PDB file of C-alpha atoms and ligand atoms in Angstrom:
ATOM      1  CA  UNK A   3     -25.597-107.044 -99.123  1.00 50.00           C
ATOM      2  CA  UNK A   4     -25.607-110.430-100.706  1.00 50.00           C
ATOM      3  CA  UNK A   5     -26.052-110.641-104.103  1.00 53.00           C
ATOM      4  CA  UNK A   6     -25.364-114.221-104.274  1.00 52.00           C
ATOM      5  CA  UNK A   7     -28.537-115.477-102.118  1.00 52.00           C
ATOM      6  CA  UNK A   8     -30.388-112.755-104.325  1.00 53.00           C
ATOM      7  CA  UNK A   9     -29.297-114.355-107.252  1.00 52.00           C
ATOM      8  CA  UNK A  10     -30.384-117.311-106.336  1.00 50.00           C
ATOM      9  CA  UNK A  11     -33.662-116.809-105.179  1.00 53.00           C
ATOM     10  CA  UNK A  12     -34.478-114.982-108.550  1.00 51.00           C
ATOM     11  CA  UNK A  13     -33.566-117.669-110.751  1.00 55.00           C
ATOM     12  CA  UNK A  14     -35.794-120.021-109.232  1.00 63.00           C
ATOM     13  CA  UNK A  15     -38.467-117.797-109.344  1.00 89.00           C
ATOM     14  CA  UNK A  16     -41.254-118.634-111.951  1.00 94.00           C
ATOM     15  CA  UNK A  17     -45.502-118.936-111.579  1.00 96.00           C
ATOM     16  CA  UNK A  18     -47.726-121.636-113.216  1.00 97.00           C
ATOM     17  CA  UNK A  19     -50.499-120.638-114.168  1.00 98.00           C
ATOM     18  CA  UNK A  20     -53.291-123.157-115.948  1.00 98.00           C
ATOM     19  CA  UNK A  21     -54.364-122.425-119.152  1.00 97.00           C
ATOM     20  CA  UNK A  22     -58.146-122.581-118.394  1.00 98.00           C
ATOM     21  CA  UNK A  23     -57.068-120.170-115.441  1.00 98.00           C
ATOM     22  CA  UNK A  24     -55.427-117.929-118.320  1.00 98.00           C
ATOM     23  CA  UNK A  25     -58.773-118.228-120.098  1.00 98.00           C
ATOM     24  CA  UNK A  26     -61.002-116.811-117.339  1.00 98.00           C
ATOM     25  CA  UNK A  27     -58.266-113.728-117.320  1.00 98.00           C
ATOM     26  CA  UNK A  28     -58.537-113.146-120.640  1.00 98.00           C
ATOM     27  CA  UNK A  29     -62.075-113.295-121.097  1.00 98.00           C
ATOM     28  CA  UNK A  30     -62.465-111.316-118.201  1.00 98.00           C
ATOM     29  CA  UNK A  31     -60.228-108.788-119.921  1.00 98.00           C
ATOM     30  CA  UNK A  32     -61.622-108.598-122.773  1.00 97.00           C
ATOM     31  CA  UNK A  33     -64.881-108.406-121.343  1.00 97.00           C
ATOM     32  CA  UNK A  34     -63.406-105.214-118.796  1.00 97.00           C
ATOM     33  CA  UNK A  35     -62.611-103.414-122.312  1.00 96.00           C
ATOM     34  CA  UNK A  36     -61.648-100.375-122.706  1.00 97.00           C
ATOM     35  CA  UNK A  37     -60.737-100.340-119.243  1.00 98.00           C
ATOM     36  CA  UNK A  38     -58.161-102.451-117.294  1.00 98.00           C
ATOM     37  CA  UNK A  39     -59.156-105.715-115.097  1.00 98.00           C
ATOM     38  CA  UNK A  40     -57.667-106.641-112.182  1.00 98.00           C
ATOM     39  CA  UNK A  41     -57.507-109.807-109.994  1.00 98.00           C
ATOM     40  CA  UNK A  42     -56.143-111.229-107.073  1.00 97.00           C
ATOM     41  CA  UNK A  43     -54.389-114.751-107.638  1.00 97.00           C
ATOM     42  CA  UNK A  44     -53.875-117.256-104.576  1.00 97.00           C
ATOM     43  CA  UNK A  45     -52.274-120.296-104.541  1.00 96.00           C
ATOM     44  CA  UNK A  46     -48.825-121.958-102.923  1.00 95.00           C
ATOM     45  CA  UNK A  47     -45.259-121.173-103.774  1.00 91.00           C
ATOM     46  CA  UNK A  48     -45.485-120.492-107.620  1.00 92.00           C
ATOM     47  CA  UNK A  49     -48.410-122.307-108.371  1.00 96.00           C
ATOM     48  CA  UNK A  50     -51.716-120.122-109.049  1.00 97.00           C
ATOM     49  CA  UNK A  51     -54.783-122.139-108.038  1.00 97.00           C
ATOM     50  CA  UNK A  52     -57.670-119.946-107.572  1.00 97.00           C
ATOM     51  CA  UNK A  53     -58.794-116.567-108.689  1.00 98.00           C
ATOM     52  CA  UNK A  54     -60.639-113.478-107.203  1.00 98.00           C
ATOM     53  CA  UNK A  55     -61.805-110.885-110.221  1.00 98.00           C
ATOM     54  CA  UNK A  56     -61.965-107.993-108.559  1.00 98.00           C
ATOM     55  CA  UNK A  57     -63.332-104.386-109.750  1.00 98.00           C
ATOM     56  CA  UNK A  58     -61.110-101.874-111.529  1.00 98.00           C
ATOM     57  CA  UNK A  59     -62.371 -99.133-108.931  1.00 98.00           C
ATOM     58  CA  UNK A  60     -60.798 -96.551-111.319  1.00 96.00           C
ATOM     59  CA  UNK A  61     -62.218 -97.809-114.385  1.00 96.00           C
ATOM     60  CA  UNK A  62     -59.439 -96.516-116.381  1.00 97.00           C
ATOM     61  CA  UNK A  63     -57.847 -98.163-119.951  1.00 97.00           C
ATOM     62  CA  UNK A  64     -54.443 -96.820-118.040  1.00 96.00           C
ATOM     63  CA  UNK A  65     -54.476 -97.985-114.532  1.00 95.00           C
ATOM     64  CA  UNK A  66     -56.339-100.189-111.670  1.00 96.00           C
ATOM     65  CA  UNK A  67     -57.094-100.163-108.236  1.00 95.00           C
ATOM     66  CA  UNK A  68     -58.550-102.660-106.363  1.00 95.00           C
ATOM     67  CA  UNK A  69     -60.475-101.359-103.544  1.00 96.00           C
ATOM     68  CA  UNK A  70     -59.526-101.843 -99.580  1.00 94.00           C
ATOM     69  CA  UNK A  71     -62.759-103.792 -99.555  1.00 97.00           C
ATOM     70  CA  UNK A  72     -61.806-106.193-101.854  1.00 97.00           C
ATOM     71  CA  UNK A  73     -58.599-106.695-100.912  1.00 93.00           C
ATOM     72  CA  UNK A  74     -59.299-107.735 -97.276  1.00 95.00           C
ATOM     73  CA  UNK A  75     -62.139-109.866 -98.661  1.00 97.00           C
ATOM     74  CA  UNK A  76     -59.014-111.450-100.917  1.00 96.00           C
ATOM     75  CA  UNK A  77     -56.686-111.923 -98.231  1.00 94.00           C
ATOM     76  CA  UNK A  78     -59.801-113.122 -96.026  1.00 97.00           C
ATOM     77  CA  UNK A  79     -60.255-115.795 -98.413  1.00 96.00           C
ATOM     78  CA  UNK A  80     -56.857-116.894 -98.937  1.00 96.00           C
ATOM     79  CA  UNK A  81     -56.778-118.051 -95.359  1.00 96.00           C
ATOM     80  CA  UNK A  82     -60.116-119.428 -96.169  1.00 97.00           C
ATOM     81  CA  UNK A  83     -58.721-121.313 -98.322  1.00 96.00           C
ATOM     82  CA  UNK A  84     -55.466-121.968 -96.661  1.00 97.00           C
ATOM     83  CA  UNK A  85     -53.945-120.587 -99.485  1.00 97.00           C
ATOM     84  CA  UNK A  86     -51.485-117.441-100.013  1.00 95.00           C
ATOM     85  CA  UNK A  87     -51.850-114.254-102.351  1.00 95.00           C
ATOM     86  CA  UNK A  88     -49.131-115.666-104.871  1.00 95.00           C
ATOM     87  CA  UNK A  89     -49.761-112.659-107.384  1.00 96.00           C
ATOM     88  CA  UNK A  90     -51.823-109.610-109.033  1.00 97.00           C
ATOM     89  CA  UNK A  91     -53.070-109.840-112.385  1.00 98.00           C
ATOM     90  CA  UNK A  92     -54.269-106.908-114.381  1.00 98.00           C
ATOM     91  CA  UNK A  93     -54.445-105.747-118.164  1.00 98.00           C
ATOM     92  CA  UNK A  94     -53.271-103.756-120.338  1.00 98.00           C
ATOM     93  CA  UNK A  95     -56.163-102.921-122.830  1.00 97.00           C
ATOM     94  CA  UNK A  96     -53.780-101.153-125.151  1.00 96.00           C
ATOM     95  CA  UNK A  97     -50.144-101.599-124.782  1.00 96.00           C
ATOM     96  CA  UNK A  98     -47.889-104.451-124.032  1.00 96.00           C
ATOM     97  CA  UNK A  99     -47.941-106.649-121.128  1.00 97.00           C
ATOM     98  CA  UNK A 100     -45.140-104.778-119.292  1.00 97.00           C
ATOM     99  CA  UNK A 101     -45.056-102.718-116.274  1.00 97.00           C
ATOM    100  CA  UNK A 102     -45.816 -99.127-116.516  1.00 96.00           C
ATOM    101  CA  UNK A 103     -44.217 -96.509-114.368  1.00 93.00           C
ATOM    102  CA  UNK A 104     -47.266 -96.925-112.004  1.00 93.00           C
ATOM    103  CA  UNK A 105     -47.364 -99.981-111.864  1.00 96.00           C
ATOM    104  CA  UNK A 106     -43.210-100.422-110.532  1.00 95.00           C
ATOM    105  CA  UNK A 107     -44.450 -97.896-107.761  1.00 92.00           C
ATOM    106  CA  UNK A 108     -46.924-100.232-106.821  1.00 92.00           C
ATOM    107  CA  UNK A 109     -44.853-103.099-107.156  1.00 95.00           C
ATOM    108  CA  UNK A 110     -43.113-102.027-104.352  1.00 93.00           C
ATOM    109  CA  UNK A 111     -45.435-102.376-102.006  1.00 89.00           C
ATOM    110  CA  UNK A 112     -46.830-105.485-103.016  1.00 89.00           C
ATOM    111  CA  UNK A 113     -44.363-107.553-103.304  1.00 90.00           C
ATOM    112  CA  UNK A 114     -45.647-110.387-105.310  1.00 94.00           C
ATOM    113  CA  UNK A 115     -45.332-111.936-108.315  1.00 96.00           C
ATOM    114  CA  UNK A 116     -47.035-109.850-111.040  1.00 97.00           C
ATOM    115  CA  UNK A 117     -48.631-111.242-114.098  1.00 98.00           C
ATOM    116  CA  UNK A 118     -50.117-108.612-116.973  1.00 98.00           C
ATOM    117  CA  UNK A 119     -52.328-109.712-119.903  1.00 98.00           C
ATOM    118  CA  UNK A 120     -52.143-107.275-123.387  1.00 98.00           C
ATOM    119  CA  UNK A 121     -55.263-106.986-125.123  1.00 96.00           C
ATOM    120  CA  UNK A 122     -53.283-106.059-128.183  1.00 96.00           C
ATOM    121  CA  UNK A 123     -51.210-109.200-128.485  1.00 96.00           C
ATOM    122  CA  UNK A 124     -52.813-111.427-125.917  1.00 97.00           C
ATOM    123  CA  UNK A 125     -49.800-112.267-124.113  1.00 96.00           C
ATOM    124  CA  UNK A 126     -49.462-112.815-120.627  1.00 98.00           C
ATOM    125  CA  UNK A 127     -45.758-111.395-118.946  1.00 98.00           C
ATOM    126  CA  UNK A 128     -44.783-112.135-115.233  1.00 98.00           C
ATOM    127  CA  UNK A 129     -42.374-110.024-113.403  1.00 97.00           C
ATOM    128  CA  UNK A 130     -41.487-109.455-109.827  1.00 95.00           C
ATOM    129  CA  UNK A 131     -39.544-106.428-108.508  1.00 93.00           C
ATOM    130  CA  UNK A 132     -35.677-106.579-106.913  1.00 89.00           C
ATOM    131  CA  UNK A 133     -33.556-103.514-107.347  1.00 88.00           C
ATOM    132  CA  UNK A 134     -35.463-103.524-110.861  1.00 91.00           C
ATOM    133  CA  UNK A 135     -37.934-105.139-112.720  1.00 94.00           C
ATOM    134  CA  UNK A 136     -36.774-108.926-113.616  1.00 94.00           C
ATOM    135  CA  UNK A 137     -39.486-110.589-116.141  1.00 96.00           C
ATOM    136  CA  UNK A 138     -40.178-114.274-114.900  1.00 95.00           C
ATOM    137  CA  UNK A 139     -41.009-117.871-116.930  1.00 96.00           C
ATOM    138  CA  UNK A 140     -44.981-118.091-116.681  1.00 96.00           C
ATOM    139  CA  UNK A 141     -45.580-122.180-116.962  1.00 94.00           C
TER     140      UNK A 141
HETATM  141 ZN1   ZN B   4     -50.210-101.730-115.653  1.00 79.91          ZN
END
């Protein structure tokens, strides 16, 4: 165990995210009402450059799930792209933009750098999973 290099690595973490980007997320969002929206980010490092909106197979205003299908089309066009999956974005129609208890299960095995938009506030939160969940700058 070494909490040091841990440390470390979490305070450098962040994800930048462009505000027209943040735009096409929310609209989507909104648009996804009452349900929750979901998309794959790619992009290098912490840097979000290009989005996949992907289906809500569960159409649900409580949780999300991107189907297998679309998620081997999103990791097929990463490499496409020559880019990596950098995050998951989905919403939360009706609560605040933090992780729910199904969400921290699924954190765990993707291990990237989620983002989640509120309809209620319209805030955008990042946070990424260690022993807990750590909330990260979005810039
Ligand atoms: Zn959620």
């Amino acid at each position: 165990m070494d909490d040091r290099n841990s440390q470390r690595r979490i305070d450098l973490q962040k994800i930048i995210i462009s505000e027209s980007d943040k735009k096409i997320l929310s609209e989507y969002s909104e648009n996804q009402k009452p349900n929750e929206s979901c998309a794959i980010l790619f992009g290098k490092n912490d840097t979000v450059s290009d989005l996949f909106l992907t289906e809500n197979i569960e159409e649900s205003p409580v949780n999300f799930t991107i189907s297998n299908e679309q998620l081997i089309e999103g990791y097929k066009m990463a490499e496409e792209k020559n880019l990596d999956v950098v995050g998951i974005f989905h919403s939360h129609p009706d609560s605040d933009a933090f992780p729910s208890n199904t969400d921290k299960k699924f954190m765990q095995s993707n291990p990237v750098v989620w983002i989640i938009y509120s309809g209620i506030n319209k805030n955008f939160r990042a946070f990424i999973l260690e022993s807990d969940i750590i909330e990260i700058p979005i810039e």
